[in-house]
Amino acid sequence: MAAAMDWLSWSLMLLSLACDSHAFYVPGVAPINFHQNDPVEIKAVKLTSSRTQLPYEYYSLPFCQPSKITYKAENLGEVLRGDRIVNTPFQVLMNSEKKCEVLCSQSNKPVTLTVEQSRLVAERITEDYYVHLIADNLPVATRLELYSSREGDDKKKEKDVQFEHGYRLGFTDVNKIYLHNHLSFILYYHREDLEEDQEHTYRVVRFEVIPQSIRLEDIKADEKSSCTLPEGTSSSPQEIDPTKENQLYFTYSVHWEESDIKWASRWDTYLTMSDVQIHWFSIINSVVVVFFLSGILSMIIIRTLRKDIANYNKEDDIEDTMEESGWKLVHGDVFRPPQYPMILSSLLGSGIQLFCMILIVIFVAMLGMLSPSSRGALMTTACFLFMFMGVFGGFSAGRLYRTLKGHRWKKGAFCTATLYPGVVFGICFVLNCFIWGKHSSGAVPFPTMVALLCMWFGISLPLVYLGYYFGFRKQPYDNPVRTNQIPRQIPEQRWYMNRFVGILMAGILPFGAMFIELFFIFSAIWENQFYYLFGFLFLVFIILVVSCSQISIVMVYFQLCAEDYRWWWRNFLVSGGSAFYVLVYAIFYFVNKLDIVEFIPSLLYFGYTALMVLSFWLLTGTIGFYAAYMFVRKIYAAVKID
C-alpha cells in the first residue's frame, strides 16, 4: 500500500520558511559517529516501480542473503508505505576501500538462478523496478549527469547533476534482458573537528551507487571472495534468459570520499529538485492571480451587499426594492432544515476532522519535524491525528445537527464516526485484497489491519461520541430570522443555476490556486519522489481556504437572489467543485505521465485517486459550507424583517 494513505498528507507552508525548508533536520535525531573501520550497515528497504505501483520486499528476488535475516520493527507509516527494512550481506567498513568482493560465493562457485527465479527477475526488470538501500538511514541514489550547451555554443557545455532515488534493477536492450549484478558503492563522509590527541570520528553524508552489469566470464573470483573486474568497457553485460537457468556473480565494491557537507545538510542532495525556479515562479504567479481575483470578488460582493441592505432598510418604496433583488424574499425559508440533516452534519463533521488533521500535519512538517529521514512519520502522524481530531469533528457535527432540529444524537454520532472512515476502510480493504493477490509488501498485514480497526473503534469512535454529546448539548447556532410554517414556492431557475454548472464555475478558482503544487504531490505519491516543500504547501492551503470561502459566498448569494432557499446541500456540493478538477487532472496525469498498462496497477491508481477526490471534496465542501453559513446569518441579521 505504498500510496495507501499518502493522500492524507495534502496541504500547507510559509513563504519565509520555504527558502530554508530543505536545510531543516528532524529535532532530536542524533547523528551517529563512526571511527575508522567501524561497520556501516547497508540495509534494504524495498523494490518499487512507477509502472506497477506495487512495492516488493528485497528478498522477494533471489539476492544474496546474510546468515541471519533480521527485519527492522516498522512504524505504522512504514507498513502502509510497503517498507520492509532488512539487513543485507554487504560488508562495509568506515573509510575502508574494497575493490571487488563476491557475495554468497561458496568455493568460488557462481550463483545459479533457476528457471522460475530467472523468469521472476526478468519480469521485474521489464517492469522498471528500482532497488532501494539505506546506509546510516541515508537512501542510496544514482548520479545522473546531463550536459546542456549554453546559447547555442556547443563547445561550452554545462554539467547538470541530478540524483535518481535507488538504482535500476537492470535494463533491456534489443529484446534482451540484463541484470545489474555489480554495485559500486560511493560513500561520502564528513570528518568531525576534534581536539588534539582525540581519535577522528566520521559521519556518513551521502550514499551513491553505480550499478553495472558484468557477465560471469569477465569476473575473475578467487577463494577468498575477492574478485577482479575487467578494465574499461571491454566486458559484456550479464544477460538473464527467462527460459533457462542462469549463472552469475553478485559483486560489489566500496569507495570512500571526504566531503565538506555537514551532517545536518546531508539530505539536501536528495531533496534538490529540477526546475526549482519554475516551481517558485509558478507558485508566486498563482498566489498573485488568486489574490487579485479574490480581491475583485470581495469588492463586488461587499459593494452589492451594502447597496442591497441599504435599500432593504429604507422605510419607503419597500415594494419596489423587493422586485429589484430577491434574497430578502426568502428570509422565512432560508434557515429551513434540509433533507437528511443527519448525513449532512456527519459529512461536515468528517470535513472538520480532516481540516484539523491536515492543518496540524503540514504545519508540523513545515517546521521540519516530519523530514523524509523519519521514514513513515508523516503517515503515522496523519493517522493518529485523524483519530484524535474526532472530538472536534463530533462537536461540530453535534451542534449543527441540533441546529437542524435533529433529535437522535446517538445515531448521528455513530454516523459521523463511521460514514467517511467506513468508505475509506472499505475501498482500502478491497484494494488490499488485490495487493495481497500479487504478494506485494504494499499489502497491509492482517495484524496491522486489526490494529487500525482497534484505533478506529477504540479511539476515534469514543472521541466522536464525546464531542457529539457536548456539541449536541450546546446552544444551537442562533439564526437571525424565524422559519415560516409553509414553504415558499421556488420559481423556475435559469440554466446557469444548474448544480453541475455551479460545480464547474465554483471549482476553477480554488483549483487554480493549487494545480501547480498538485503536480509535485502526484510525483511524490506515484513516482517515488521525496516531497519536502511543505512551506509552499502551507501557503497554497491558506489560499485554498480563502478562495473556497469566497467562491462559496458568491454562489450562495446568487442562489438566494434567484429565490432558491435550498442552499444547504447545494452549497456543500458546489463548494467542493475543485475536487472534480482534481479528478480530471488525475486522469490527465495517468494518461500522460505514467506508463501503467496492467489492470491491477490501474485499479490501485484510480482507487486511491477516488479516496483523494472524496477527501478533497469533503475538505473544500466543509470550508465553503461554514463560510456560506456565516455569510447568510450575517446578511439576514443586517436587514429589518417585518
XYZ file of C-alpha atoms in Angstrom:
642
model
C 0.000 0.000 0.000
C 2.839 2.354 -0.917
C 0.442 5.124 -1.749
C -2.334 3.889 0.521
C -2.589 6.913 2.756
C -0.288 9.393 1.079
C -3.358 11.412 0.139
C -3.716 12.219 3.853
C -0.634 14.388 3.709
C -2.094 17.159 1.452
C -1.747 20.843 2.310
C 0.475 23.855 3.773
C 3.670 26.292 4.173
C 5.007 29.803 4.951
C 6.938 31.630 2.223
C 9.531 32.900 4.653
C 10.445 29.351 5.640
C 10.317 27.942 2.114
C 13.847 29.033 1.286
C 15.312 27.074 4.184
C 12.899 24.170 4.409
C 15.356 21.790 2.742
C 18.037 22.598 5.336
C 15.857 21.653 8.307
C 16.532 18.424 10.110
C 14.399 16.481 12.493
C 14.845 17.855 16.007
C 16.025 15.249 18.461
C 17.621 12.903 15.920
C 21.250 12.417 16.929
C 23.973 11.761 14.349
C 25.941 8.510 14.505
C 29.708 8.951 14.813
C 31.891 6.255 13.255
C 35.552 5.529 13.935
C 37.993 4.187 11.367
C 36.960 0.666 10.216
C 33.688 0.700 12.164
C 30.997 -1.323 10.345
C 28.465 0.764 8.369
C 25.394 -1.394 7.898
C 23.735 -1.447 4.473
C 20.039 -2.272 4.714
C 17.430 -2.882 2.016
C 14.067 -1.102 2.091
C 12.035 -2.405 -0.864
C 11.703 -2.639 -4.643
C 9.448 -0.084 -6.353
C 8.169 0.670 -9.836
C 6.067 3.594 -11.069
C 4.694 1.271 -13.759
C 3.093 -1.231 -11.371
C 2.688 0.798 -8.126
C 3.333 -2.491 -6.287
C 6.304 -2.490 -3.877
C 8.051 -5.763 -3.067
C 10.396 -6.638 -0.266
C 14.080 -7.022 -1.124
C 14.318 -10.793 -0.715
C 11.313 -11.442 -2.959
C 14.057 -11.721 -5.605
C 16.943 -14.223 -5.326
C 19.527 -11.754 -3.981
C 22.346 -12.995 -1.763
C 21.190 -13.353 1.849
C 23.117 -12.989 5.130
C 23.392 -15.926 7.530
C 20.548 -14.471 9.620
C 17.827 -12.243 8.165
C 16.660 -9.544 10.593
C 13.752 -7.216 9.835
C 13.573 -3.796 11.484
C 10.443 -3.055 13.529
C 8.417 -0.673 11.344
C 6.101 2.091 12.431
C 2.557 2.343 11.065
C 3.553 4.697 8.241
C 6.322 2.373 7.029
C 3.953 -0.603 6.961
C 1.353 1.344 4.961
C 4.050 2.512 2.522
C 5.228 -1.056 1.931
C 8.685 -0.594 3.539
C 10.241 -3.824 4.834
C 13.685 -2.795 6.107
C 16.036 -5.800 6.319
C 19.760 -6.451 6.704
C 21.963 -7.385 3.716
C 25.258 -9.299 3.331
C 27.220 -6.214 2.157
C 30.253 -5.723 4.451
C 31.172 -2.017 4.538
C 33.734 -0.536 6.952
C 34.148 3.187 7.607
C 36.799 4.756 5.336
C 37.954 1.335 4.168
C 38.150 0.673 0.423
C 37.081 -2.547 -1.269
C 37.991 -3.058 -4.909
C 35.782 -6.042 -5.583
C 34.041 -8.523 -3.307
C 31.882 -11.516 -4.251
C 28.604 -12.127 -2.414
C 27.273 -15.591 -1.461
C 30.094 -17.373 -3.244
C 30.858 -20.862 -1.965
C 34.220 -22.264 -3.015
C 34.480 -19.827 -5.900
C 31.224 -21.053 -7.460
C 28.766 -18.653 -9.140
C 25.118 -18.297 -8.128
C 22.671 -20.353 -10.193
C 19.216 -18.914 -10.803
C 16.519 -21.484 -11.522
C 14.176 -21.044 -14.491
C 11.446 -19.743 -12.172
C 13.826 -17.284 -10.466
C 15.182 -16.137 -13.827
C 11.656 -15.536 -15.110
C 10.786 -13.504 -11.995
C 13.972 -11.371 -12.232
C 13.367 -10.772 -15.953
C 9.769 -9.755 -15.252
C 10.825 -7.240 -12.569
C 13.458 -5.732 -14.897
C 10.953 -5.258 -17.737
C 8.596 -3.594 -15.225
C 11.303 -0.965 -14.461
C 11.827 -1.863 -10.817
C 14.235 0.114 -8.654
C 16.095 -1.224 -5.616
C 16.199 0.979 -2.514
C 19.019 0.575 0.007
C 19.988 2.697 3.020
C 23.262 3.324 4.864
C 23.029 5.130 8.220
C 19.378 5.901 7.327
C 20.506 7.650 4.131
C 18.892 6.306 0.917
C 21.053 5.242 -1.989
C 20.955 7.429 -5.097
C 22.173 7.051 -8.674
C 24.002 10.065 -10.098
C 22.727 11.319 -13.457
C 24.948 13.755 -15.349
C 23.149 15.790 -18.004
C 25.010 18.108 -20.352
C 23.422 21.260 -21.783
C 25.055 23.766 -24.134
C 24.801 27.500 -23.475
C 23.248 29.831 -26.048
C 24.000 27.644 -28.999
C 27.692 27.252 -28.113
C 28.289 23.521 -28.371
C 31.817 23.805 -27.016
C 30.757 25.200 -23.665
C 28.605 22.567 -22.055
C 27.261 22.751 -18.521
C 27.110 19.575 -16.478
C 23.819 19.316 -14.623
C 23.988 16.685 -11.878
C 20.736 15.118 -10.698
C 20.070 12.128 -8.491
C 17.684 9.243 -9.026
C 16.300 7.520 -5.937
C 17.533 3.943 -5.703
C 19.122 2.120 -8.629
C 17.658 0.257 -11.579
C 17.432 -3.499 -11.131
C 18.514 -3.973 -14.745
C 17.841 -2.867 -18.295
C 16.608 -4.196 -21.642
C 18.306 -3.812 -24.996
C 17.124 -5.255 -28.315
C 14.678 -7.651 -26.624
C 17.389 -8.934 -24.306
C 17.258 -8.517 -20.511
C 20.328 -7.633 -18.446
C 20.747 -7.595 -14.648
C 22.857 -5.118 -12.671
C 24.891 -7.677 -10.735
C 27.800 -5.404 -9.664
C 27.263 -2.411 -7.371
C 29.956 0.246 -6.966
C 29.123 1.989 -3.683
C 30.471 5.519 -3.272
C 30.056 6.797 0.282
C 30.933 10.312 1.389
C 31.972 11.107 4.948
C 32.431 14.340 6.882
C 35.390 14.391 9.274
C 34.408 15.988 12.572
C 36.702 18.656 14.078
C 38.119 17.385 17.356
C 40.642 18.486 19.932
C 44.228 17.250 19.773
C 45.042 13.674 20.805
C 41.483 12.549 20.084
C 40.648 9.924 17.518
C 38.895 11.235 14.416
C 35.228 10.454 14.020
C 33.322 10.326 10.742
C 29.712 10.849 9.716
C 28.082 9.462 6.558
C 26.730 12.371 4.466
C 25.980 10.809 1.058
C 25.356 7.341 -0.357
C 25.680 6.811 -4.109
C 25.789 3.712 -6.270
C 26.913 2.982 -9.813
C 25.139 -0.215 -10.932
C 26.880 -2.319 -13.577
C 26.056 -5.448 -15.500
C 29.104 -7.722 -15.961
C 28.819 -11.226 -17.351
C 30.101 -14.259 -15.485
C 33.076 -14.918 -17.776
C 34.533 -11.418 -17.288
C 34.681 -11.604 -13.476
C 37.740 -13.344 -12.028
C 36.947 -14.580 -8.488
C 39.282 -16.286 -6.014
C 38.634 -18.472 -2.972
C 38.832 -15.521 -0.542
C 35.690 -13.986 -2.123
C 37.790 -11.283 -3.762
C 37.418 -10.626 -7.466
C 38.886 -8.721 -10.378
C 36.731 -6.713 -12.772
C 37.537 -6.190 -16.452
C 39.153 -2.858 -17.276
C 37.365 -0.180 -19.253
C 34.259 -1.054 -21.270
C 35.566 -4.284 -22.728
C 33.145 -6.523 -20.818
C 29.710 -7.657 -21.918
C 26.611 -7.285 -19.687
C 25.105 -10.173 -17.713
C 22.101 -11.415 -19.659
C 19.143 -13.064 -17.924
C 17.384 -15.588 -20.116
C 13.931 -16.274 -18.608
C 13.648 -19.625 -20.396
C 16.612 -21.360 -18.753
C 18.897 -21.413 -15.720
C 21.382 -18.540 -15.438
C 24.752 -18.458 -13.695
C 26.237 -15.198 -12.416
C 28.242 -13.486 -9.685
C 26.789 -10.849 -7.354
C 29.667 -8.476 -6.600
C 30.232 -5.064 -5.067
C 32.972 -2.509 -4.439
C 33.249 0.292 -1.864
C 34.890 3.678 -2.341
C 35.016 6.444 0.304
C 35.402 10.185 -0.334
C 35.702 13.080 2.093
C 33.028 15.765 1.831
C 32.532 19.304 3.145
C 28.795 18.664 3.569
C 27.841 18.709 7.237
C 25.598 16.076 8.752
C 22.633 18.458 9.224
C 22.601 19.256 5.484
C 23.162 15.759 4.148
C 19.579 15.425 2.855
C 19.939 18.487 0.603
C 21.298 16.306 -2.208
C 18.211 14.095 -2.210
C 15.756 16.970 -1.913
C 17.238 19.040 -4.740
C 14.560 19.289 -7.397
C 14.936 20.083 -11.057
C 13.223 23.247 -12.293
C 13.220 24.821 -8.823
C 12.931 28.320 -10.310
C 9.910 27.263 -12.355
C 8.339 25.960 -9.138
C 8.942 29.264 -7.357
C 7.676 31.464 -10.198
C 4.625 29.272 -10.781
C 3.623 29.390 -7.132
C 4.161 33.152 -6.856
C 2.223 33.693 -10.087
C -0.610 31.522 -8.761
C -0.638 33.436 -5.463
C -0.795 36.836 -7.188
C -3.566 35.795 -9.609
C -5.709 34.192 -6.890
C -5.346 37.136 -4.500
C -6.163 39.543 -7.333
C -9.308 37.615 -8.298
C -10.272 37.199 -4.641
C -9.893 40.946 -4.082
C -12.126 41.752 -7.049
C -14.768 39.242 -5.893
C -14.711 40.645 -2.365
C -15.116 44.246 -3.581
C -18.017 43.359 -5.868
C -19.902 41.302 -3.292
C -19.367 43.841 -0.473
C -20.471 46.798 -2.589
C -23.519 44.914 -3.894
C -24.489 43.769 -0.406
C -24.172 47.232 1.092
C -26.455 48.570 -1.616
C -28.974 45.737 -1.059
C -29.030 46.192 2.724
C -29.318 49.981 2.453
C -32.286 49.630 0.066
C -33.985 46.978 2.178
C -33.696 49.087 5.313
C -35.347 52.141 3.739
C -38.837 52.567 5.056
C -40.280 53.947 1.819
C -40.610 52.189 -1.543
C -40.232 48.782 0.038
C -42.324 47.035 -2.584
C -40.198 48.441 -5.422
C -36.952 47.334 -3.848
C -38.318 43.847 -3.297
C -38.779 43.484 -7.031
C -35.174 44.536 -7.682
C -33.483 41.861 -5.611
C -34.732 38.568 -4.284
C -32.657 37.414 -1.347
C -34.779 39.149 1.283
C -37.908 37.499 -0.115
C -36.782 34.062 1.099
C -35.983 35.158 4.673
C -38.759 32.927 6.029
C -37.314 29.813 4.362
C -33.552 30.340 4.209
C -32.966 28.533 7.528
C -35.472 25.738 6.837
C -33.718 22.422 7.710
C -32.687 20.437 4.623
C -33.379 16.811 3.769
C -31.187 14.216 5.506
C -29.779 16.561 8.184
C -28.000 13.682 9.944
C -25.959 12.730 6.855
C -25.146 16.373 6.114
C -23.938 17.055 9.651
C -21.954 13.767 9.661
C -20.136 14.635 6.428
C -19.384 18.142 7.690
C -18.091 16.683 10.963
C -15.702 14.448 8.999
C -14.692 17.503 6.976
C -13.791 19.375 10.183
C -11.831 16.301 11.330
C -9.882 16.278 8.033
C -9.299 20.039 8.155
C -7.814 19.951 11.668
C -5.637 16.933 10.834
C -4.257 18.458 7.613
C -3.621 21.839 9.219
C -1.604 20.371 12.097
C 0.294 17.798 9.986
C 1.501 20.252 7.386
C 2.298 22.959 9.908
C 4.445 20.489 11.875
C 6.037 19.236 8.640
C 6.759 22.840 7.642
C 8.771 23.262 10.846
C 10.965 20.332 9.794
C 9.697 17.801 12.333
C 8.481 15.313 9.709
C 11.559 15.174 7.498
C 11.883 12.354 4.906
C 14.628 10.927 7.143
C 11.913 9.985 9.644
C 10.606 7.267 7.384
C 6.833 6.807 7.697
C 6.476 9.597 10.303
C 4.206 11.751 8.131
C 1.686 8.991 7.550
C 1.802 7.745 11.147
C 1.197 11.281 12.433
C -1.666 11.799 9.969
C -3.398 8.561 11.034
C -3.174 9.249 14.762
C -4.154 12.905 14.390
C -7.239 11.967 12.359
C -8.280 9.654 15.194
C -7.773 12.301 17.889
C -9.418 15.085 15.860
C -12.639 13.058 16.112
C -13.580 15.071 19.200
C -13.680 18.302 17.136
C -15.499 16.615 14.262
C -18.084 15.182 16.658
C -18.575 18.523 18.434
C -19.200 20.482 15.216
C -21.468 17.750 13.798
C -23.494 17.521 17.043
C -24.064 21.266 17.280
C -25.072 21.550 13.611
C -27.383 18.533 13.905
C -29.201 20.175 16.817
C -29.430 23.455 14.865
C -31.105 21.481 12.047
C -33.766 20.247 14.511
C -32.283 16.753 14.841
C -33.135 14.601 17.888
C -31.385 11.220 17.517
C -27.929 12.289 18.660
C -26.609 8.775 19.352
C -27.382 7.626 15.812
C -25.928 10.892 14.486
C -22.697 10.369 16.433
C -22.369 6.805 15.113
C -22.981 8.047 11.562
C -20.276 10.730 11.969
C -17.750 8.203 13.321
C -18.365 5.553 10.648
C -19.632 7.122 7.385
C -16.454 8.628 5.879
C -13.948 6.335 7.683
C -16.091 3.343 6.662
C -15.940 4.301 2.969
C -12.154 4.808 3.215
C -11.639 1.498 5.028
C -13.897 -0.350 2.583
C -12.075 0.914 -0.527
C -8.658 0.272 1.056
C -9.692 -3.253 2.083
C -10.835 -4.141 -1.454
C -7.614 -2.732 -2.958
C -5.605 -4.542 -0.288
C -7.108 -7.866 -1.386
C -5.767 -7.299 -4.911
C -2.347 -6.346 -3.497
C -2.355 -9.492 -1.348
C -3.012 -11.496 -4.503
C 0.173 -10.039 -6.024
C 2.211 -10.948 -2.879
C 3.356 -7.328 -2.638
C 4.880 -5.832 0.510
C 2.397 -2.981 -0.023
C -0.368 -5.236 1.312
C -1.263 -4.249 4.860
C -0.684 -7.300 7.119
C -3.687 -8.696 8.980
C -2.372 -7.681 12.467
C -1.905 -4.085 11.250
C -5.451 -4.091 9.873
C -6.767 -5.294 13.237
C -4.717 -2.552 14.954
C -6.260 0.084 12.643
C -9.758 -1.220 13.436
C -8.961 -1.063 17.159
C -7.759 2.542 16.734
C -10.960 3.371 14.846
C -13.396 1.820 17.313
C -11.248 2.255 20.423
C -10.013 5.846 19.959
C -11.829 7.662 17.157
C -15.401 6.440 17.812
C -15.445 7.218 21.580
C -13.905 10.654 20.924
C -16.525 11.399 18.251
C -19.274 10.364 20.699
C -17.731 12.573 23.384
C -17.531 15.596 21.093
C -21.019 14.937 19.674
C -22.520 14.748 23.172
C -21.142 18.150 24.194
C -21.893 19.678 20.781
C -25.493 18.467 20.915
C -25.933 19.812 24.455
C -24.533 23.210 23.491
C -26.857 26.016 22.418
C -27.615 25.636 18.671
C -26.436 28.264 16.202
C -28.545 31.399 16.549
C -30.374 32.032 13.290
C -31.408 35.713 12.966
C -34.848 35.086 11.344
C -37.660 32.668 12.028
C -38.733 29.973 9.586
C -42.271 30.104 8.115
C -44.535 27.106 8.594
C -45.462 26.888 4.902
C -42.549 26.619 2.429
C -42.347 29.302 -0.263
C -42.726 28.227 -3.892
C -39.409 28.304 -5.762
C -39.541 29.988 -9.199
C -38.129 28.264 -12.295
C -34.339 28.594 -12.321
C -32.084 29.761 -15.168
C -29.746 27.251 -16.861
C -26.658 28.634 -15.148
C -28.188 27.859 -11.743
C -27.906 24.140 -12.535
C -25.960 22.241 -9.876
C -23.349 20.815 -12.254
C -22.763 24.214 -13.870
C -22.292 25.595 -10.355
C -19.694 22.912 -9.599
C -17.766 23.786 -12.781
C -17.865 27.522 -12.005
C -17.019 27.236 -8.310
C -14.144 24.788 -8.754
C -11.982 26.873 -11.118
C -10.557 29.417 -8.664
C -9.604 27.013 -5.819
C -8.131 24.559 -8.327
C -6.143 27.378 -9.944
C -4.633 28.109 -6.535
C -3.198 24.616 -6.161
C -2.811 22.878 -9.524
C 0.926 23.716 -9.761
C 1.554 22.072 -6.396
C -0.628 19.142 -7.415
C 1.976 18.011 -9.949
C 4.683 17.750 -7.271
C 2.320 15.967 -4.884
C 1.385 13.424 -7.563
C 5.075 12.908 -8.423
C 5.824 12.205 -4.756
C 2.976 9.706 -4.465
C 3.133 7.869 -7.788
C 6.780 8.211 -8.877
C 8.540 7.548 -5.546
C 9.904 11.071 -5.218
C 10.547 12.954 -1.975
C 8.172 15.817 -1.199
C 9.555 18.389 1.196
C 8.253 21.857 0.213
C 5.706 22.000 2.991
C 6.193 25.762 3.253
C 4.778 26.166 -0.240
C 2.039 23.716 0.632
C 1.043 25.714 3.707
C 0.770 28.868 1.611
C -1.285 27.027 -1.008
C -3.571 25.676 1.705
C -4.239 29.163 3.088
C -5.064 30.431 -0.415
C -7.304 27.383 -0.932
C -9.251 28.182 2.243
C -9.662 31.850 1.233
C -10.692 31.107 -2.364
C -13.126 28.319 -1.342
C -14.765 30.623 1.187
C -15.163 33.497 -1.265
C -16.476 31.368 -4.122
C -18.929 29.697 -1.753
C -20.244 33.089 -0.593
C -20.668 34.294 -4.182
C -22.513 31.109 -5.197
C -24.905 31.183 -2.241
C -25.584 34.895 -2.870
C -26.564 34.199 -6.490
C -28.736 31.277 -5.389
C -30.647 33.350 -2.800
C -31.071 36.201 -5.288
C -32.736 33.642 -7.582
C -35.168 32.977 -4.673
C -33.933 29.399 -4.203
C -33.541 28.819 -0.475
C -32.417 25.158 -0.717
C -28.757 26.097 -0.217
C -27.567 23.650 2.445
C -26.761 20.591 0.340
C -26.178 22.556 -2.861
C -23.572 24.780 -1.241
C -21.776 21.788 0.273
C -21.612 20.071 -3.130
C -20.742 23.177 -5.163
C -18.028 24.356 -2.726
C -16.212 21.079 -3.302
C -16.277 21.649 -7.075
C -12.478 21.821 -7.262
C -12.441 18.079 -6.439
C -13.951 17.498 -9.896
C -10.978 19.286 -11.474
C -8.597 17.229 -9.306
C -10.236 14.102 -10.773
C -9.815 15.438 -14.325
C -6.161 16.283 -13.586
C -5.590 12.798 -12.128
C -6.888 11.229 -15.361
C -4.656 13.573 -17.387
C -1.658 12.629 -15.211
C -2.395 8.911 -15.615
C -2.586 9.163 -19.418
C 0.366 11.497 -19.999
C 2.841 10.966 -17.145
C 2.553 7.340 -16.072
C 3.305 4.217 -18.053
C 0.716 1.978 -16.392
C -0.939 -0.592 -18.653
C -1.957 -3.509 -16.411
C -5.325 -3.867 -14.700
C -4.326 -4.037 -11.019
C -1.921 -1.016 -11.093
C -4.664 0.957 -12.901
C -7.198 -0.165 -10.284
C -4.862 0.929 -7.475
C -4.282 4.313 -9.106
C -7.963 5.102 -9.587
C -8.925 3.589 -6.224
C -6.516 5.837 -4.335
C -7.435 8.761 -6.611
C -11.101 8.231 -5.658
C -10.081 8.492 -1.982
C -8.126 11.678 -2.706
C -11.029 13.249 -4.576
C -13.539 12.237 -1.877
C -11.328 13.636 0.891
C -10.647 16.835 -1.047
C -14.368 17.290 -1.719
C -15.142 16.844 1.984
C -12.410 19.324 2.922
C -13.297 22.094 0.438
C -17.050 21.481 0.814
C -16.792 21.915 4.592
C -14.730 25.106 4.262
C -17.227 26.548 1.770
C -20.278 25.472 3.775
C -19.216 27.148 7.015
C -18.163 30.318 5.149
C -21.571 30.459 3.427
C -23.442 29.735 6.672
C -21.672 32.597 8.448
C -22.378 34.864 5.468
C -26.106 34.003 5.337
C -26.540 34.569 9.078
C -24.674 37.877 8.788
C -26.709 39.357 5.913
C -30.099 38.383 7.345
C -29.096 39.843 10.703
C -28.302 43.145 8.941
C -31.757 43.753 7.399
C -35.012 44.715 9.091
C -37.595 41.956 8.853
C -41.244 42.930 9.302
